[in-house]
Every structure is written in C-alpha cells, then in structure tokens.
mmCIF file of N, CA and C in Angstrom:
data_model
loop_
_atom_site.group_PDB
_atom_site.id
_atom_site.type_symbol
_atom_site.label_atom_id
_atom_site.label_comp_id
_atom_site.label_asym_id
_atom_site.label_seq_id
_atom_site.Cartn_x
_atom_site.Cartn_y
_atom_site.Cartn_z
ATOM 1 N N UNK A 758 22.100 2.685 -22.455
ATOM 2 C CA UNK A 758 22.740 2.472 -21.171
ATOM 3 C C UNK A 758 24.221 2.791 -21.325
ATOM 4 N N UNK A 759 24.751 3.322 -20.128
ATOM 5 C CA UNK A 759 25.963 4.056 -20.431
ATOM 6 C C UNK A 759 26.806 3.185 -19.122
ATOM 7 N N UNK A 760 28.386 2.735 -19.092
ATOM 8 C CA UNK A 760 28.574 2.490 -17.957
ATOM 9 C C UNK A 760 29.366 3.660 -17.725
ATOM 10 N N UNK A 761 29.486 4.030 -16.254
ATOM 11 C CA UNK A 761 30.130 5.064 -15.613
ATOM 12 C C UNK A 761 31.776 4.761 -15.561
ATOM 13 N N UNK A 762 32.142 5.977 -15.233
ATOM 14 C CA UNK A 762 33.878 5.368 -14.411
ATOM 15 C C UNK A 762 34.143 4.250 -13.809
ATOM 16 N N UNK A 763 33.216 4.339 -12.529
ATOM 17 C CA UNK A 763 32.539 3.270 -11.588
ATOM 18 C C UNK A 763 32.436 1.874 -12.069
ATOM 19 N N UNK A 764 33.036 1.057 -12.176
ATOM 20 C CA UNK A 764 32.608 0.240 -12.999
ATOM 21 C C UNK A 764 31.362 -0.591 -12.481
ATOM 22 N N UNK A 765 30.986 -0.221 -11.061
ATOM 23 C CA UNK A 765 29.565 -0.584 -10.226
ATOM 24 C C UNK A 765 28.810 0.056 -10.486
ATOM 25 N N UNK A 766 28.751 1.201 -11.171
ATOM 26 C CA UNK A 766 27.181 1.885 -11.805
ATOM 27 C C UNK A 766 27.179 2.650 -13.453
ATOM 28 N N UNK A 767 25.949 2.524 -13.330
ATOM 29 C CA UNK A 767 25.490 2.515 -15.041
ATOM 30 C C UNK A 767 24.340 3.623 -14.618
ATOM 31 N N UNK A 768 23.976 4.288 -15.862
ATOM 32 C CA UNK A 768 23.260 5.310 -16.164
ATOM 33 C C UNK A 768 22.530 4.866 -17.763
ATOM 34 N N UNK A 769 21.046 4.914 -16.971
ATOM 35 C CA UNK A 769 20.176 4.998 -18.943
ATOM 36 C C UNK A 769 19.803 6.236 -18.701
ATOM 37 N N UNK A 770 19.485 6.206 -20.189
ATOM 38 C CA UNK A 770 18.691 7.616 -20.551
ATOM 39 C C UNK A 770 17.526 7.155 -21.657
ATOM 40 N N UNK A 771 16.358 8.033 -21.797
ATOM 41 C CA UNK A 771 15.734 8.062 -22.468
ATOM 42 C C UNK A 771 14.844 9.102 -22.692
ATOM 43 N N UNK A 772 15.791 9.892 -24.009
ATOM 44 C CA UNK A 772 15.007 11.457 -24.321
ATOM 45 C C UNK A 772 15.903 12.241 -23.296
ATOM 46 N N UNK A 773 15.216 12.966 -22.451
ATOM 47 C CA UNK A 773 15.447 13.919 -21.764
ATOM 48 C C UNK A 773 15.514 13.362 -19.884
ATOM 49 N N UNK A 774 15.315 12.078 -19.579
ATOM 50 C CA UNK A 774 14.839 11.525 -18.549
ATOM 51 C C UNK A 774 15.933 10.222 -18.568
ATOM 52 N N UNK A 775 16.506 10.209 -17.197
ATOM 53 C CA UNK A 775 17.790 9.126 -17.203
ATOM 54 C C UNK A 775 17.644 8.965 -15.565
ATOM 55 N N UNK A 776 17.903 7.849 -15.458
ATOM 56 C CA UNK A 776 18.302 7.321 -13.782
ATOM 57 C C UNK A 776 19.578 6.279 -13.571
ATOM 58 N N UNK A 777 20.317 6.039 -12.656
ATOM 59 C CA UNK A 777 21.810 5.397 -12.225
ATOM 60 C C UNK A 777 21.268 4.725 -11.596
ATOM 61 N N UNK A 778 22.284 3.379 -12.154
ATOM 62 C CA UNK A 778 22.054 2.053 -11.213
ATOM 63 C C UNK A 778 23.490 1.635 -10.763
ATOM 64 N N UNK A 779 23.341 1.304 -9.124
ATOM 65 C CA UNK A 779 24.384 0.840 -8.771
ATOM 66 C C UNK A 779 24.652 -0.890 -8.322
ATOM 67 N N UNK A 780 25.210 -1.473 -8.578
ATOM 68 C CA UNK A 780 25.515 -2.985 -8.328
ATOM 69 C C UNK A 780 25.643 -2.836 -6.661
ATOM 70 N N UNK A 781 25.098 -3.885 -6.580
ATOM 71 C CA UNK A 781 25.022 -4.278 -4.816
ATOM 72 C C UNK A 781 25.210 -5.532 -4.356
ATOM 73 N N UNK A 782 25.451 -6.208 -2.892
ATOM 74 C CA UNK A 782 26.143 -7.368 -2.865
ATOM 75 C C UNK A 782 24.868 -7.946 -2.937
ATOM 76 N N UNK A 783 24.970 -9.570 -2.407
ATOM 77 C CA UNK A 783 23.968 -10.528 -2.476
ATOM 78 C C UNK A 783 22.515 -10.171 -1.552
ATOM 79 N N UNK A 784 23.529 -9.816 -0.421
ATOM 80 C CA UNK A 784 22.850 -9.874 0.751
ATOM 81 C C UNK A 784 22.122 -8.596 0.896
ATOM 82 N N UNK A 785 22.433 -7.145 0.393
ATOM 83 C CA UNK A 785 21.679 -5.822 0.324
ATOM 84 C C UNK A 785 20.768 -6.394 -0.489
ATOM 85 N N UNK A 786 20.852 -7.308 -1.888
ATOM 86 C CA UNK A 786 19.749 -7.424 -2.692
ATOM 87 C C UNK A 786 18.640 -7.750 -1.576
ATOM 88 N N UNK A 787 18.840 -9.006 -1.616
ATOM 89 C CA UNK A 787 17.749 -9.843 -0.007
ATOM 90 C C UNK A 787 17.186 -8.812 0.567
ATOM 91 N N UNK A 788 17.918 -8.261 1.266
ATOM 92 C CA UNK A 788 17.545 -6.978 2.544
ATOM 93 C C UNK A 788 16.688 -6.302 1.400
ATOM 94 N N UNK A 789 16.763 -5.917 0.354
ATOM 95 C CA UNK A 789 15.958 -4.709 -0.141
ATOM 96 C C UNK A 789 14.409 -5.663 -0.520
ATOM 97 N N UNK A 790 14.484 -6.550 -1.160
ATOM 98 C CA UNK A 790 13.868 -7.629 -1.338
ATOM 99 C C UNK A 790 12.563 -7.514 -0.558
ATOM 100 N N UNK A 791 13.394 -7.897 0.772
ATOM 101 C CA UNK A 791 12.306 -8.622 1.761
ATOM 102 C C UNK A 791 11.524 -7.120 2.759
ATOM 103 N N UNK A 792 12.326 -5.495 2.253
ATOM 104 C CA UNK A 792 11.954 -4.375 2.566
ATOM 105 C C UNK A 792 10.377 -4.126 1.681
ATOM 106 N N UNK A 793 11.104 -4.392 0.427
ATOM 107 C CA UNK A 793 10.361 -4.002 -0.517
ATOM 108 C C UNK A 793 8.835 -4.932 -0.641
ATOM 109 N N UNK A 794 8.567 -6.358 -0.466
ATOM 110 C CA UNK A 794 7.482 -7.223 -0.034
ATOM 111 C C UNK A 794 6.922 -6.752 1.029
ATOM 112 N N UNK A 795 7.750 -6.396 1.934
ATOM 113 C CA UNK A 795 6.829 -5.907 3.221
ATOM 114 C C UNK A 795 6.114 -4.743 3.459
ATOM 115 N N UNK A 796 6.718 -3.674 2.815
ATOM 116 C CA UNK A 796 5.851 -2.548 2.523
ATOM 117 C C UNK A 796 4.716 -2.837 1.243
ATOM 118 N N UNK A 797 4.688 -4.152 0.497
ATOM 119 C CA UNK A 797 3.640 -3.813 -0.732
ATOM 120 C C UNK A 797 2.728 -5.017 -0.205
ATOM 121 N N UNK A 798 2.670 -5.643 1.203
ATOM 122 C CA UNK A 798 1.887 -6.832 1.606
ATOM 123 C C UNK A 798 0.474 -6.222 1.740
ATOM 124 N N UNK A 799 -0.358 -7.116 1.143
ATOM 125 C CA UNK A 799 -1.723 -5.923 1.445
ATOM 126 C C UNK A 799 -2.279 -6.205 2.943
ATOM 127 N N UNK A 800 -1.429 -7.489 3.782
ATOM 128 C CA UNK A 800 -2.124 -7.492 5.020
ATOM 129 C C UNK A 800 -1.651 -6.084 5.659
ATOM 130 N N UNK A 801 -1.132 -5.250 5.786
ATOM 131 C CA UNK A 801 -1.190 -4.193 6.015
ATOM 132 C C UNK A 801 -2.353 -3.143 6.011
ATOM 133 N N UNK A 802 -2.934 -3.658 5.633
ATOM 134 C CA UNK A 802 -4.529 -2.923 5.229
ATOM 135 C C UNK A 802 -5.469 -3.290 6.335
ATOM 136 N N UNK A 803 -5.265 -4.516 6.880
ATOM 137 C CA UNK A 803 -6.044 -5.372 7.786
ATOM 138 C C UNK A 803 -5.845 -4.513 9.026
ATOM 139 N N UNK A 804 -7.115 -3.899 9.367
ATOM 140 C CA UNK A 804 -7.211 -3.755 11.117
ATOM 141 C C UNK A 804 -8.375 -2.778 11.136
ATOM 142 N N UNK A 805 -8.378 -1.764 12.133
ATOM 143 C CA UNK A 805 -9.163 -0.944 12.319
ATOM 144 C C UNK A 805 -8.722 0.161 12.245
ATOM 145 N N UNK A 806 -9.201 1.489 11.768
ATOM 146 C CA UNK A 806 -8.414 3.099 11.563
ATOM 147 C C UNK A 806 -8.781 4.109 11.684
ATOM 148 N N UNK A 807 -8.515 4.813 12.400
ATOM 149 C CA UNK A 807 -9.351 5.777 12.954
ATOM 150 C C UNK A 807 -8.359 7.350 12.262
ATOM 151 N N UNK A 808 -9.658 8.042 12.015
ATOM 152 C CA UNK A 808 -9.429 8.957 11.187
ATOM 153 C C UNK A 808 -8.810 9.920 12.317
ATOM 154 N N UNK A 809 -8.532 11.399 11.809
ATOM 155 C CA UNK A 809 -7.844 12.649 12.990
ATOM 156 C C UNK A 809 -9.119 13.605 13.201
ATOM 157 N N UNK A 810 -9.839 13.373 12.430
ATOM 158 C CA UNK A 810 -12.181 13.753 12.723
ATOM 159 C C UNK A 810 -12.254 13.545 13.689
ATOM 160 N N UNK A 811 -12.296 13.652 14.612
ATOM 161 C CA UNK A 811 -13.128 13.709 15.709
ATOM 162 C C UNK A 811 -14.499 12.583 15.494
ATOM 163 N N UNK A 812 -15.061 13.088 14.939
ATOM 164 C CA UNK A 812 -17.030 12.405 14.489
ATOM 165 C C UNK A 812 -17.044 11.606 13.585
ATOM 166 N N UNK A 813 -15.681 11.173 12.982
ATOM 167 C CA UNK A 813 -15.447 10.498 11.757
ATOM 168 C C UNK A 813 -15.793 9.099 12.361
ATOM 169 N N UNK A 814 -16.009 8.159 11.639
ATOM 170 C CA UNK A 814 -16.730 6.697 11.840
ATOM 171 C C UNK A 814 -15.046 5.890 11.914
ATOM 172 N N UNK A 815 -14.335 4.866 12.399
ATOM 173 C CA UNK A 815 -13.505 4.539 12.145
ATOM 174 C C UNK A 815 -14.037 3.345 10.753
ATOM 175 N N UNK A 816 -12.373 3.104 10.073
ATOM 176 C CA UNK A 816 -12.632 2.121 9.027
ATOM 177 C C UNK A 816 -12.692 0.890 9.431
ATOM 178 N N UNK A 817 -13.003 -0.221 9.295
ATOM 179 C CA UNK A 817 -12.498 -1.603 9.490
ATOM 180 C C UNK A 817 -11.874 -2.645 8.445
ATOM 181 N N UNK A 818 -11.125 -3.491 8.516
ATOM 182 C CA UNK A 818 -10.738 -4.021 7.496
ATOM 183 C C UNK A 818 -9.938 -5.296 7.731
ATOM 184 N N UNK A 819 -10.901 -6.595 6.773
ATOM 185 C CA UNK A 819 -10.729 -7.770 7.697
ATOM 186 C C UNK A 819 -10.373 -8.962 6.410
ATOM 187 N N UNK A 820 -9.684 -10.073 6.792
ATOM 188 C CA UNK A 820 -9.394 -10.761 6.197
ATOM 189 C C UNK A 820 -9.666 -11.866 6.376
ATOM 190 N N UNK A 821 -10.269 -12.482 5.395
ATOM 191 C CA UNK A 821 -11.067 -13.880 5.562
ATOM 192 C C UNK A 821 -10.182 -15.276 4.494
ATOM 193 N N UNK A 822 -9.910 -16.131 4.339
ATOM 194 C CA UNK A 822 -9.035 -16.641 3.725
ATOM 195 C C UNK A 822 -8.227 -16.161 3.013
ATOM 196 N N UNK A 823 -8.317 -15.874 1.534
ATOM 197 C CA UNK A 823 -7.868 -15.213 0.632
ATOM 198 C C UNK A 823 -8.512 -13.910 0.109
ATOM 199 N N UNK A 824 -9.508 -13.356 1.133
ATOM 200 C CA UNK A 824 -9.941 -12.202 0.633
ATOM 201 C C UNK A 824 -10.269 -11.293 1.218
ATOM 202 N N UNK A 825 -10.234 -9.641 1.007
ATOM 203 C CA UNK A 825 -10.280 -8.719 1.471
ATOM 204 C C UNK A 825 -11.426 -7.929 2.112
ATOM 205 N N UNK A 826 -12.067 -7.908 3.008
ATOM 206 C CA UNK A 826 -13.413 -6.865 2.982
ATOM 207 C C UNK A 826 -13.250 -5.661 3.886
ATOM 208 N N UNK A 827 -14.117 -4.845 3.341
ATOM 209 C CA UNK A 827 -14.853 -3.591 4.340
ATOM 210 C C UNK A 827 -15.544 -3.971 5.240
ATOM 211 N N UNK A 828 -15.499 -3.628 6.458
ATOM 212 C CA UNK A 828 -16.543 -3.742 7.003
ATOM 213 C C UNK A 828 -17.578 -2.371 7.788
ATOM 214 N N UNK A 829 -18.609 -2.332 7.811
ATOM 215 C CA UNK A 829 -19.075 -1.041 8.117
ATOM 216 C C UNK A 829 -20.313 -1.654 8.784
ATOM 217 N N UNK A 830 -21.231 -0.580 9.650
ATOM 218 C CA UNK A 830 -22.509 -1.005 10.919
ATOM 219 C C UNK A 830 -23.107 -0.830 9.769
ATOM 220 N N UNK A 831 -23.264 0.347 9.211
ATOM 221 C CA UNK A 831 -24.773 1.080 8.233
ATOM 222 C C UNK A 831 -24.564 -0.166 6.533
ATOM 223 N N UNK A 832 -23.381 -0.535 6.217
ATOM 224 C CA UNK A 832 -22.979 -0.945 5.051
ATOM 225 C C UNK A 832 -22.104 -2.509 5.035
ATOM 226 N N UNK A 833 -22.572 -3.338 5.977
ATOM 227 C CA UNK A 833 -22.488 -4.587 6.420
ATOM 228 C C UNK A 833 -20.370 -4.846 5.255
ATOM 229 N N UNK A 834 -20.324 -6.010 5.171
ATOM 230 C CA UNK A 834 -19.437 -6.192 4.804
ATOM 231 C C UNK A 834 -19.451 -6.517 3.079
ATOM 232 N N UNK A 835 -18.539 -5.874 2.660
ATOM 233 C CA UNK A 835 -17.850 -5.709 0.939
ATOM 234 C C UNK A 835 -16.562 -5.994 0.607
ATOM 235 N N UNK A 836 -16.832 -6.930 -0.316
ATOM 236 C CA UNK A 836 -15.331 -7.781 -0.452
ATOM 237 C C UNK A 836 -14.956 -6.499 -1.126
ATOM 238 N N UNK A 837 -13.072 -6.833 -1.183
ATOM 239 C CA UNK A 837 -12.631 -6.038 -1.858
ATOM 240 C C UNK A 837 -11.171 -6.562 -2.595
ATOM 241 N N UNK A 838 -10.724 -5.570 -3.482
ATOM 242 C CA UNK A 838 -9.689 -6.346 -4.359
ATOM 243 C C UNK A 838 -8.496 -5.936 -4.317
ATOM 244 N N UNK A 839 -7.273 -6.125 -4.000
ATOM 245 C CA UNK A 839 -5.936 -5.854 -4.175
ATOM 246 C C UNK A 839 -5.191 -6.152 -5.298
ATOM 247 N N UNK A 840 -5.129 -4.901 -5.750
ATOM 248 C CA UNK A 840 -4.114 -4.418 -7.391
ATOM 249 C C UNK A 840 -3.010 -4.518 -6.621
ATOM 250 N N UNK A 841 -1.605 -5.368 -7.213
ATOM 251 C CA UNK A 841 -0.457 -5.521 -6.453
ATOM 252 C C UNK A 841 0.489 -4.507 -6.908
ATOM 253 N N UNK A 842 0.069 -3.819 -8.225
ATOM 254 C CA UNK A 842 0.390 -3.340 -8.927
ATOM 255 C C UNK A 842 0.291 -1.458 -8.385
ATOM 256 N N UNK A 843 -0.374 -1.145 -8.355
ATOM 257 C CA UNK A 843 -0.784 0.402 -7.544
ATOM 258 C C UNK A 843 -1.013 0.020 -6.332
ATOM 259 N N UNK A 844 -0.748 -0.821 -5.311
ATOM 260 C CA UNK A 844 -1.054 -0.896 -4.010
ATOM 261 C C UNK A 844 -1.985 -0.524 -3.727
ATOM 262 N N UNK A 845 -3.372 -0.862 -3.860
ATOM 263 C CA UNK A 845 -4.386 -0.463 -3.110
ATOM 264 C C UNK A 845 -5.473 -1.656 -3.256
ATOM 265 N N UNK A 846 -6.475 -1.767 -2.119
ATOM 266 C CA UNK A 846 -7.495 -2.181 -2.003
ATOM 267 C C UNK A 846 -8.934 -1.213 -2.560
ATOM 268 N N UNK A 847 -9.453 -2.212 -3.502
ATOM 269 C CA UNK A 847 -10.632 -1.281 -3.910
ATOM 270 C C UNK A 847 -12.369 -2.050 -4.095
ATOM 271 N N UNK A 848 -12.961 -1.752 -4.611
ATOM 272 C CA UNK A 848 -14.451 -2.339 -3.975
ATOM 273 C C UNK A 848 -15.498 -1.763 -4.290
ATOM 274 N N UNK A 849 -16.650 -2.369 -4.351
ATOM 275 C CA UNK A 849 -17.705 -1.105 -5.115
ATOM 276 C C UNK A 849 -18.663 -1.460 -3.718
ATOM 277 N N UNK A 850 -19.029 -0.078 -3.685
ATOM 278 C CA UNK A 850 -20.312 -0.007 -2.495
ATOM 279 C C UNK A 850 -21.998 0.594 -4.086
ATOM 280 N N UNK A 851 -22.812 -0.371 -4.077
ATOM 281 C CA UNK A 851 -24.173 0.252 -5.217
ATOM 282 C C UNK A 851 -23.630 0.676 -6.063
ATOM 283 N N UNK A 852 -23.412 2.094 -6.758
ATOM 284 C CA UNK A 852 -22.921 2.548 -8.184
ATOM 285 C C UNK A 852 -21.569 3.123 -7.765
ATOM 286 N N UNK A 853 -21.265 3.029 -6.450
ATOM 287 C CA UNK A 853 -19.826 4.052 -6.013
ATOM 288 C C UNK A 853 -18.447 3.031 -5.540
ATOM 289 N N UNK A 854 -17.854 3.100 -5.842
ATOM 290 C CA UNK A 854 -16.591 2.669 -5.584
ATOM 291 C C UNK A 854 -15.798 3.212 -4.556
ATOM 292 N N UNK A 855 -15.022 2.043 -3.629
ATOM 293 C CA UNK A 855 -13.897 2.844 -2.752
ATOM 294 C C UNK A 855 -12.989 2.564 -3.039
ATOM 295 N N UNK A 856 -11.994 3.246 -2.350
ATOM 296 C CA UNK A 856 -10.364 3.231 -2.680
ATOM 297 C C UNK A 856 -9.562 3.344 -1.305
ATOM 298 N N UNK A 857 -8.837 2.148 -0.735
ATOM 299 C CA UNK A 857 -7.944 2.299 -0.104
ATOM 300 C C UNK A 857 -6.293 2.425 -0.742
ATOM 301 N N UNK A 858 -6.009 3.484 -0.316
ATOM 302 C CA UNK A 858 -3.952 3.668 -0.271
ATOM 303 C C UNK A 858 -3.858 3.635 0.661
ATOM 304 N N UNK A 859 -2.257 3.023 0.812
ATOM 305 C CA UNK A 859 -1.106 3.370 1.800
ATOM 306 C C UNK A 859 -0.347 4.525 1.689
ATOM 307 N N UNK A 860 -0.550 5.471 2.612
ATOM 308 C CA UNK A 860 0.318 6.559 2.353
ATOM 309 C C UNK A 860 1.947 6.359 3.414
ATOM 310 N N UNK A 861 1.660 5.982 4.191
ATOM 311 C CA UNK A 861 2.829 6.034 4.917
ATOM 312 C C UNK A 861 2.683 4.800 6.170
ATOM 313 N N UNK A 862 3.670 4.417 6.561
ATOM 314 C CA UNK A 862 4.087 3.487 7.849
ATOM 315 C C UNK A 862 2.623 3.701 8.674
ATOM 316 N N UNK A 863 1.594 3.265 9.035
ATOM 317 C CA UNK A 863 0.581 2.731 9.855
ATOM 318 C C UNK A 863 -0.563 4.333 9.826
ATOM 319 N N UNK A 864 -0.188 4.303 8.097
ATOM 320 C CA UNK A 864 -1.467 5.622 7.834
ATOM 321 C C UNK A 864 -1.861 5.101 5.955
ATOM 322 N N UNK A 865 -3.491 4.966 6.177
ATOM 323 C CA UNK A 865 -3.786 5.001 4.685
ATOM 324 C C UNK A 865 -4.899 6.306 4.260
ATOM 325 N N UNK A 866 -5.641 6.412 3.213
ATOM 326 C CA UNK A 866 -6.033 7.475 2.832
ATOM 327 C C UNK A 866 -7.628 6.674 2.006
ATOM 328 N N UNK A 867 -8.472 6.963 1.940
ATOM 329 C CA UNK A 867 -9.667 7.118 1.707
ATOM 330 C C UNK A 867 -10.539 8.457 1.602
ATOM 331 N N UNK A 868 -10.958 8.311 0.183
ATOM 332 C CA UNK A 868 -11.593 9.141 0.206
ATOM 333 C C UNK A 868 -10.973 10.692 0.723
ATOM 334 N N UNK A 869 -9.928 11.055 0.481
ATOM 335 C CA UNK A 869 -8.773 11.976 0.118
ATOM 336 C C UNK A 869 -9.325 12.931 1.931
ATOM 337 N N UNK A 870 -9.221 11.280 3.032
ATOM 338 C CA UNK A 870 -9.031 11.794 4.537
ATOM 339 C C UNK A 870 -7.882 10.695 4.713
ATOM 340 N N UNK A 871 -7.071 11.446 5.719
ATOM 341 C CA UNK A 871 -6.125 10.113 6.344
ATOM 342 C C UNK A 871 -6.628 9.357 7.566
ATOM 343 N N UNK A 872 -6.192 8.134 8.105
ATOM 344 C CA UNK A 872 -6.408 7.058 8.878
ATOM 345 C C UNK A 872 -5.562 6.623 9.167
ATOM 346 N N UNK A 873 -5.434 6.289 10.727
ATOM 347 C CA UNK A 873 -3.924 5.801 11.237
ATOM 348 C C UNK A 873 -4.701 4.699 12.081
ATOM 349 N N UNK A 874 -3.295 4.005 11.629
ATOM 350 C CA UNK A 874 -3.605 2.464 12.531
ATOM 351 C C UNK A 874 -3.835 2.521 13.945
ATOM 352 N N UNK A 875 -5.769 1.856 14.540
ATOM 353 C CA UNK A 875 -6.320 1.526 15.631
ATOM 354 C C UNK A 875 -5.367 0.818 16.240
ATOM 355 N N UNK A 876 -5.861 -0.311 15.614
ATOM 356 C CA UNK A 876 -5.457 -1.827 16.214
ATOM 357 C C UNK A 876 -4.832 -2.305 15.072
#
C-alpha cells in the first residue's frame, strides 16, 4: 500500500493489478452502506417477471417467512437458496438446477433470458 500526495487516498498493488482508495466522510460511508444493502437484498427477487418472449411463461417468486421459492403451474413450488455472496437465488428442480441473477435495477436473468419486473 502506497499513500498518494493526497493524503485522502492510497493505492495497493499486487503484481501487475492495483486499485485507489479514497477516505470519505461519515455520512457518504452510511449513504454507500445503506446503497450497497439495498441493491444485494434478496427481497428484490420477490414478485412476478415477465420475460421480452412473447410465449415465454412469466417467473414467479415468493417469500414465505425466511424462505425463498419458485413458483410455477406445471412445477408447483421449490424452495430456493440465497448465496449473499454471488447474489443469486438458486434451487434444484429433479436432477437440474436453477439460477436466478440480478442483472440490473428491476431486470434478472435465468437461464441466460432476461426478465423485468411484473409486479
């Protein structure tokens, strides 16, 4: 770790690969804080989503105390698990597994189609 001129930012390195950090007040910390929880909340996952398919089935996705499920007509409901860690909800349907991401503000990705927030 290197400090800069700046005496508010520092630079590591390691090998060939380095990133700068800058000191911030109390209150940007907070603000980034309470940015940063809210984009990694998995109730965000919770609702209904309808794909840009036309014929595509929408997703559903519901929350019952502390836990996550699929819900589907043909494939009744499948709990599912939130890694807090890679942001995603995941779940096994028989020998196959699903995978929900968040790709962006009120769009996730399944099964490498996007889905934007129904409801």
């Amino acid at each position: 770790m290197n400090l800069m001129e700046d005496a508010d930012k520092m630079k590591m390195s390691i090998g060939s690969k380095g990133t700068n950090f800058s000191r911030v007040s109390k209150e940007k910390a907070v603000e980034y804080k309470k940015a940063y929880e809210a984009y990694y909340d998995p109730k965000f996952f919770v609702g209904e989503w309808k794909s840009d398919v036309e014929k595509e089935a929408s997703l559903k996705i519901i929350k019952e105390e502390n836990s996550y499920y699929y819900v589907s007509d043909f494939l009744g409901k499948k709990k599912l698990s939130y890694d807090s860690k890679k942001h995603l909800l995941t779940g096994n349907i028989g020998f196959s597994s699903i995978t929900f991401r968040r790709s962006i503000d009120k769009e996730i990705t399944y099964s490498n189609r996007t889905y934007r927030k129904w409801t």
